Amino acid sequence: MTEYGMLIDYEYCTGCKTCEIACKQEYERPAGKVGGVEVLEFVHTLPNDKLFITNIPHFTRACVFCAGRVKQGLEPACVKHCMARILTFGKIEDLTKLIPEKRKAILWTKG
Amino acid sequence: MKNDGVKIIKTTTWSPGPGCHGGCGILVHVKDNKVIKVEGDPDHPWNQGRLCSRCLSMTQYMYHKDRLRKPLKRVGERGEGKFEEISWDEAFDLIEEKMKKIRTDYGAESVIFHQGTGRDIGGWISMLAYAYGSPNWMFGLSGISCYTPRLMMMSITQGDFAVVDASQWLEKRYDDPEYKIPEIAIIWGQNLPATCPDGFFGHWYVDLMKRGTEFIVIDPRCTWIASRAKIWLQLRPGTDAALALGFIHVIIKENLVNMDFVEKWTNSPHLVRTDGKIPIFLKEKDIKKDGSDLNFVAHDAVSGDFMVWDSTAQAYDKTGAKPSMDGAFTITLADGSKVPVKTVWTLYKENAEQYTPEKVEDITWVPADKIRQAARMYANAKPGALHWGLPIDTIPSTVPTSQAINHLWCLTGNLDNPGGNAIARYAFDVVTYPYHSGGAILSLPPEVMNKRIGIHDYGCIKDFRAWAQPDKVLEQIFSGSPYPIKGMWIQTANPIACTGMEPQKWHKAIKKLDFTVCVDLFMTPTAMLCDVILPAATFLEKDSLKAWWVPLQAIKKVVEVEECKSDIEINLELCKRFMKDFPFPNTQVLFDSLLKSAGITYKELVDNTWMLPPKGHPSKPYFRHERGLLRPDKKQGFRTPSGKIELFSSWLEKWGLDPLPYHEEPPYSHISTPDLFKEYPLILATGRRMGPFFHSEHRQIPWLREQQKDPVLEIHPDTALKYGIEHGEKVCVENWLGKITVKALVTPVIHPNVVMAEHGWWFPEKKGSEPELFGVWDVNVNQLIPMGHEGKAGLGSPIKSMLCKVYKAKG
């Protein structure tokens, strides 16, 4: 079976949370419960006193990698709508090859 | 049509709905006449398939249980919350009867037509105001402090508006060979990923960042982009003019001015008389008996003579001349007297000389070295882009501030060049929402327009934008002088929760009037006070069109939601009732008429969905001043009185304002009001954007509200420690005008001497009738901000630079 994953170019995640709502719309998920993704924000004061803001989309247990959409040849809802275009969905082996091109990336797999 | 009965319709966004300034292309999924999903349109050049959280929540917005679906008539006392559903016919009859009575008894000018921010309303509400006969079309924010000051200043400086070129005029966008990625972009006072401001898609900056643009961010807060910027300048709120003048000082001192551009395209060689208290232009009429007041004078470096710049011919009256850029001269006037004159450029440099980086550091708190570095980096960039935000409007000194910042792209030649600041016009010159005094659908005779409130107080209110001045309107509601105000039509606005500073006063004002109508989609604290409430349609329930700036696009009616009607249809129906021979029988005829300059019909626009102007069209960049595309006479140059970029402004001179930029201390500060500062030692800034909400909207949308339940006050950890405040606990924010209670968000992103309060908060889930009004009085920070502090031009107000104290709330 092919293993799929999500490559997150987190350097450019602005924390707009579009991915969260795209997921909720796609699956008509109720408010008040987490959907397939939640964006985590870190405001760090680095050792040189520089402030740095990092956002990371965290894919939850509820994420199904939009199997239904993918079967129709569509991108997962979060990938499609991401305002900063930081998400790439695909086969893990293909995504691994993309990593050196990216500045800062996380490869999310479901196991 | 897909097999499952789902129809997919291509359209474009604006308000009502996402609330924003619109522009995105979308695909709407419709089943059984109901919208079931909204997605980004991958073929639309604006958003290229993406879509933000507010638009993705449209289904929750459109079909919300609390959405207004039928017209309502007040049956109890004002604010008591007792309304009765009525039919549209009854609503229109009632409004017609009440408003015609006011018109007969007091005159049409006694009704104010009150709109909110840049939504799809400007064209339609001005049409209604003018069909009724009132010149008092108004945006209610004190000092009209939202984009209008910047628009005004751009318009008088280079004859046109300018915005950063992120390739939005090109279908292939960043890949178009004509486009250049900005080397440096200054982001001056805007948190872009959280907003799509002033006809700009915020995430375009992330696209540019990925393509190599480096950033200089000027902001009292460390925004996401600021944390990734080459240089972040954390300035004191309200001191932006000083900082811009510091940049200008460095750019001049270090010979970084693009002199070819400045010599050729600005009025820098024109002569200014320095014999009076404030310098004024030397005109041809001063030196020749029959000389024109429109023509300027310069000194010819070749012959040593003076010569006339003929503004009509766009030429000097001497051939082979070369105007002197620098110099102080004595000239003999037509009456024989002698006066000292200087070139604009000499005077300009003297003015900038005062603003050394060290002096600017004292004013702005920004270290002098960083000012130097940033100024060099921007001036050396090819191209350099400069993006500015609302904080430039929300200070009483907005005019000199906007002017100084606007000059930065002029001094460096970053005007209408690829990747710089491109001149922005309505696509195809189609005006759906007039941003200046021209272009309204209807017009009123001059004697009626002369009654517009504020027109006699402020030159630029008279000459630049057709809005009534809101601070003067509020004053007149209470004074009744020079004529009484009796009614208010409120559409796309929520002054009690959002646009009104000192909302306590707006509350009294609205309740004092004889008749008020509110057009909205949900019951709001403002609607609760009105006599008739009309349910408006979202952008998916109406036909409309948009040309802010590009593309020209169609907004298409996809479905209907019960009895909701579009703002346009509502206003059109009332126009017919108020105006004999109203020329537009329906929206299609109206839209066709607006589209005349594009040479297409509304149906053709709908078929195309969106259209970008072709190369060579005056609404398409680049370098239009060189190609004679900006001026009506098709000569090279700009649409200003002299035809040049006016560094020394003839419009400001005409309005009795200082023609050159300067720093002015905010009205409340440790310098302006030291006694108040002792009691209120923190600078209160407001209005930073919240991603899930657009101003006062969306608090009832479940997917959006779950992102943030309560309003917060950003406070620095050191400051929080000093006042014994812990993260997440309730704090009171108080000054001499009022007090609110919100949650502390302890964060290092804010300057230790500044706190940032969110605006626009109310709680749709709380009791709506008075006195609660959805809890608005507990949290609306505008209660701490005064009306009546507009700047000398009638524009600007101290919305982001007030003073306050913060303490732990009891209980």
Short mmCIF file of N, CA and C in Angstrom, two decimals, chain B residues 51 92 97 128 279 353 372 404 644 674 776 786 794:
data_model
loop_
_atom_site.label_atom_id
_atom_site.label_comp_id
_atom_site.label_asym_id
_atom_site.label_seq_id
_atom_site.Cartn_x
_atom_site.Cartn_y
_atom_site.Cartn_z
N LEU B 51 -8.34 30.64 -0.48
CA LEU B 51 -9.49 31.35 0.07
C LEU B 51 -9.37 31.40 1.59
N PHE B 92 -41.11 49.57 2.77
CA PHE B 92 -40.83 50.66 1.83
C PHE B 92 -41.84 51.80 2.01
N GLU B 97 -42.84 57.27 3.63
CA GLU B 97 -43.69 58.24 4.32
C GLU B 97 -42.88 59.06 5.34
N LEU B 128 -28.68 56.70 -3.30
CA LEU B 128 -29.91 56.88 -2.51
C LEU B 128 -29.94 58.27 -1.87
N PRO B 279 5.75 79.74 3.46
CA PRO B 279 6.10 79.89 2.04
C PRO B 279 4.91 79.59 1.13
N GLU B 353 16.33 68.77 6.59
CA GLU B 353 17.58 68.93 7.34
C GLU B 353 17.33 68.84 8.86
N ARG B 372 18.92 54.94 9.66
CA ARG B 372 19.87 55.10 8.55
C ARG B 372 19.90 53.82 7.68
N ALA B 404 4.67 62.77 3.72
CA ALA B 404 6.08 62.40 3.85
C ALA B 404 6.31 60.97 3.35
N LYS B 644 3.15 68.10 -12.50
CA LYS B 644 4.32 67.45 -11.89
C LYS B 644 3.88 66.77 -10.58
N PRO B 674 1.39 66.12 29.78
CA PRO B 674 2.17 65.45 30.83
C PRO B 674 1.36 65.13 32.09
N VAL B 776 -21.97 45.35 24.63
CA VAL B 776 -21.02 46.20 23.90
C VAL B 776 -20.30 47.19 24.82
N PRO B 786 -11.80 59.88 21.78
CA PRO B 786 -12.74 61.00 21.59
C PRO B 786 -13.17 61.21 20.14
N GLY B 794 -9.41 68.21 8.71
CA GLY B 794 -10.70 67.52 8.88
C GLY B 794 -10.54 66.03 8.77
#
